Amino acid sequence: INGNICNIKGESPLKSIRITDMNGRVFAYKENIQETNLTLNKGMYIVHIITENNRKYTRKVMIKN
Protein backbone atom coordinates (compact mmCIF):
# COMPACT_ATOMS: atom_id res chain seq x y z
CA ILE A 1 0.00 0.00 0.00
CA ASN A 2 1.38 3.39 -0.99
CA GLY A 3 -1.14 6.14 -0.28
CA ASN A 4 -4.30 4.92 -2.01
CA ILE A 5 -2.47 2.62 -4.46
CA CYS A 6 -2.49 -1.10 -3.72
CA ASN A 7 0.36 -2.89 -5.52
CA ILE A 8 0.07 -6.68 -5.73
CA LYS A 9 2.93 -8.66 -7.24
CA GLY A 10 3.47 -12.42 -7.34
CA GLU A 11 6.68 -14.36 -7.90
CA SER A 12 4.75 -16.35 -10.51
CA PRO A 13 1.42 -15.66 -12.22
CA LEU A 14 -1.54 -15.52 -9.85
CA LYS A 15 -4.79 -17.33 -10.67
CA SER A 16 -6.91 -14.53 -9.27
CA ILE A 17 -7.00 -11.39 -7.19
CA ARG A 18 -10.24 -10.13 -5.68
CA ILE A 19 -10.66 -7.03 -3.54
CA THR A 20 -13.84 -6.57 -1.54
CA ASP A 21 -15.04 -4.01 0.95
CA MET A 22 -16.09 -5.01 4.47
CA ASN A 23 -19.66 -5.60 3.22
CA GLY A 24 -18.49 -8.10 0.59
CA ARG A 25 -18.93 -5.85 -2.45
CA VAL A 26 -16.31 -6.62 -5.09
CA PHE A 27 -14.20 -3.61 -6.13
CA ALA A 28 -11.71 -5.43 -8.34
CA TYR A 29 -11.32 -8.92 -9.80
CA LYS A 30 -8.46 -9.97 -12.06
CA GLU A 31 -7.32 -13.38 -13.33
CA ASN A 32 -4.02 -14.76 -14.58
CA ILE A 33 -1.80 -11.79 -13.80
CA GLN A 34 1.57 -11.39 -12.15
CA GLU A 35 1.34 -7.75 -11.03
CA THR A 36 -1.31 -5.06 -10.69
CA ASN A 37 -1.70 -1.58 -9.24
CA LEU A 38 -5.18 -0.66 -8.02
CA THR A 39 -6.36 2.74 -6.83
CA LEU A 40 -8.71 2.44 -3.85
CA ASN A 41 -10.81 4.98 -1.97
CA LYS A 42 -10.42 5.55 1.77
CA GLY A 43 -11.66 2.57 3.80
CA MET A 44 -11.04 -1.04 4.80
CA TYR A 45 -10.71 -3.79 2.20
CA ILE A 46 -10.07 -7.51 2.08
CA VAL A 47 -7.61 -8.78 -0.54
CA HIS A 48 -8.10 -12.39 -1.65
CA ILE A 49 -5.30 -13.99 -3.70
CA ILE A 50 -5.20 -17.48 -5.23
CA THR A 51 -1.81 -18.61 -6.52
CA GLU A 52 -1.02 -20.92 -9.45
CA ASN A 53 -0.82 -23.92 -7.10
CA ASN A 54 -4.17 -23.05 -5.44
CA ARG A 55 -2.78 -21.52 -2.25
CA LYS A 56 -5.17 -18.94 -0.84
CA TYR A 57 -4.12 -15.76 0.94
CA THR A 58 -6.42 -13.22 2.55
CA ARG A 59 -5.28 -9.89 4.00
CA LYS A 60 -7.15 -6.93 5.43
CA VAL A 61 -5.86 -3.55 4.26
CA MET A 62 -6.73 -0.02 5.31
CA ILE A 63 -6.54 2.95 2.96
CA LYS A 64 -6.18 6.19 4.92
CA ASN A 65 -5.97 8.79 2.12
PDB file of C-alpha atoms in Angstrom:
ATOM      1  CA  ILE A   1       0.000   0.000   0.000  1.00  0.00           C
ATOM      2  CA  ASN A   2       1.377   3.389  -0.993  1.00  0.00           C
ATOM      3  CA  GLY A   3      -1.143   6.145  -0.279  1.00  0.00           C
ATOM      4  CA  ASN A   4      -4.298   4.919  -2.005  1.00  0.00           C
ATOM      5  CA  ILE A   5      -2.467   2.625  -4.459  1.00  0.00           C
ATOM      6  CA  CYS A   6      -2.491  -1.100  -3.717  1.00  0.00           C
ATOM      7  CA  ASN A   7       0.363  -2.886  -5.521  1.00  0.00           C
ATOM      8  CA  ILE A   8       0.072  -6.685  -5.727  1.00  0.00           C
ATOM      9  CA  LYS A   9       2.935  -8.664  -7.242  1.00  0.00           C
ATOM     10  CA  GLY A  10       3.472 -12.423  -7.337  1.00  0.00           C
ATOM     11  CA  GLU A  11       6.683 -14.356  -7.901  1.00  0.00           C
ATOM     12  CA  SER A  12       4.754 -16.348 -10.505  1.00  0.00           C
ATOM     13  CA  PRO A  13       1.421 -15.656 -12.222  1.00  0.00           C
ATOM     14  CA  LEU A  14      -1.538 -15.515  -9.851  1.00  0.00           C
ATOM     15  CA  LYS A  15      -4.793 -17.328 -10.670  1.00  0.00           C
ATOM     16  CA  SER A  16      -6.914 -14.534  -9.271  1.00  0.00           C
ATOM     17  CA  ILE A  17      -6.997 -11.390  -7.188  1.00  0.00           C
ATOM     18  CA  ARG A  18     -10.238 -10.126  -5.682  1.00  0.00           C
ATOM     19  CA  ILE A  19     -10.656  -7.029  -3.541  1.00  0.00           C
ATOM     20  CA  THR A  20     -13.843  -6.574  -1.538  1.00  0.00           C
ATOM     21  CA  ASP A  21     -15.040  -4.005   0.950  1.00  0.00           C
ATOM     22  CA  MET A  22     -16.086  -5.010   4.466  1.00  0.00           C
ATOM     23  CA  ASN A  23     -19.661  -5.602   3.222  1.00  0.00           C
ATOM     24  CA  GLY A  24     -18.494  -8.099   0.590  1.00  0.00           C
ATOM     25  CA  ARG A  25     -18.932  -5.850  -2.449  1.00  0.00           C
ATOM     26  CA  VAL A  26     -16.313  -6.625  -5.094  1.00  0.00           C
ATOM     27  CA  PHE A  27     -14.199  -3.612  -6.131  1.00  0.00           C
ATOM     28  CA  ALA A  28     -11.710  -5.434  -8.345  1.00  0.00           C
ATOM     29  CA  TYR A  29     -11.320  -8.921  -9.798  1.00  0.00           C
ATOM     30  CA  LYS A  30      -8.458  -9.975 -12.061  1.00  0.00           C
ATOM     31  CA  GLU A  31      -7.324 -13.376 -13.329  1.00  0.00           C
ATOM     32  CA  ASN A  32      -4.016 -14.757 -14.576  1.00  0.00           C
ATOM     33  CA  ILE A  33      -1.803 -11.793 -13.798  1.00  0.00           C
ATOM     34  CA  GLN A  34       1.574 -11.385 -12.149  1.00  0.00           C
ATOM     35  CA  GLU A  35       1.338  -7.752 -11.032  1.00  0.00           C
ATOM     36  CA  THR A  36      -1.307  -5.064 -10.690  1.00  0.00           C
ATOM     37  CA  ASN A  37      -1.701  -1.578  -9.239  1.00  0.00           C
ATOM     38  CA  LEU A  38      -5.176  -0.660  -8.018  1.00  0.00           C
ATOM     39  CA  THR A  39      -6.365   2.740  -6.828  1.00  0.00           C
ATOM     40  CA  LEU A  40      -8.710   2.443  -3.852  1.00  0.00           C
ATOM     41  CA  ASN A  41     -10.807   4.976  -1.968  1.00  0.00           C
ATOM     42  CA  LYS A  42     -10.415   5.550   1.767  1.00  0.00           C
ATOM     43  CA  GLY A  43     -11.662   2.575   3.801  1.00  0.00           C
ATOM     44  CA  MET A  44     -11.040  -1.040   4.802  1.00  0.00           C
ATOM     45  CA  TYR A  45     -10.714  -3.789   2.197  1.00  0.00           C
ATOM     46  CA  ILE A  46     -10.068  -7.513   2.077  1.00  0.00           C
ATOM     47  CA  VAL A  47      -7.606  -8.776  -0.541  1.00  0.00           C
ATOM     48  CA  HIS A  48      -8.098 -12.387  -1.655  1.00  0.00           C
ATOM     49  CA  ILE A  49      -5.300 -13.991  -3.698  1.00  0.00           C
ATOM     50  CA  ILE A  50      -5.201 -17.479  -5.226  1.00  0.00           C
ATOM     51  CA  THR A  51      -1.810 -18.614  -6.525  1.00  0.00           C
ATOM     52  CA  GLU A  52      -1.022 -20.920  -9.452  1.00  0.00           C
ATOM     53  CA  ASN A  53      -0.816 -23.921  -7.098  1.00  0.00           C
ATOM     54  CA  ASN A  54      -4.173 -23.053  -5.438  1.00  0.00           C
ATOM     55  CA  ARG A  55      -2.783 -21.519  -2.250  1.00  0.00           C
ATOM     56  CA  LYS A  56      -5.168 -18.935  -0.844  1.00  0.00           C
ATOM     57  CA  TYR A  57      -4.116 -15.756   0.936  1.00  0.00           C
ATOM     58  CA  THR A  58      -6.417 -13.217   2.547  1.00  0.00           C
ATOM     59  CA  ARG A  59      -5.282  -9.890   3.997  1.00  0.00           C
ATOM     60  CA  LYS A  60      -7.148  -6.928   5.429  1.00  0.00           C
ATOM     61  CA  VAL A  61      -5.856  -3.549   4.261  1.00  0.00           C
ATOM     62  CA  MET A  62      -6.727  -0.020   5.307  1.00  0.00           C
ATOM     63  CA  ILE A  63      -6.540   2.948   2.963  1.00  0.00           C
ATOM     64  CA  LYS A  64      -6.184   6.193   4.916  1.00  0.00           C
ATOM     65  CA  ASN A  65      -5.967   8.795   2.120  1.00  0.00           C
TER      66      ASN A  65
END
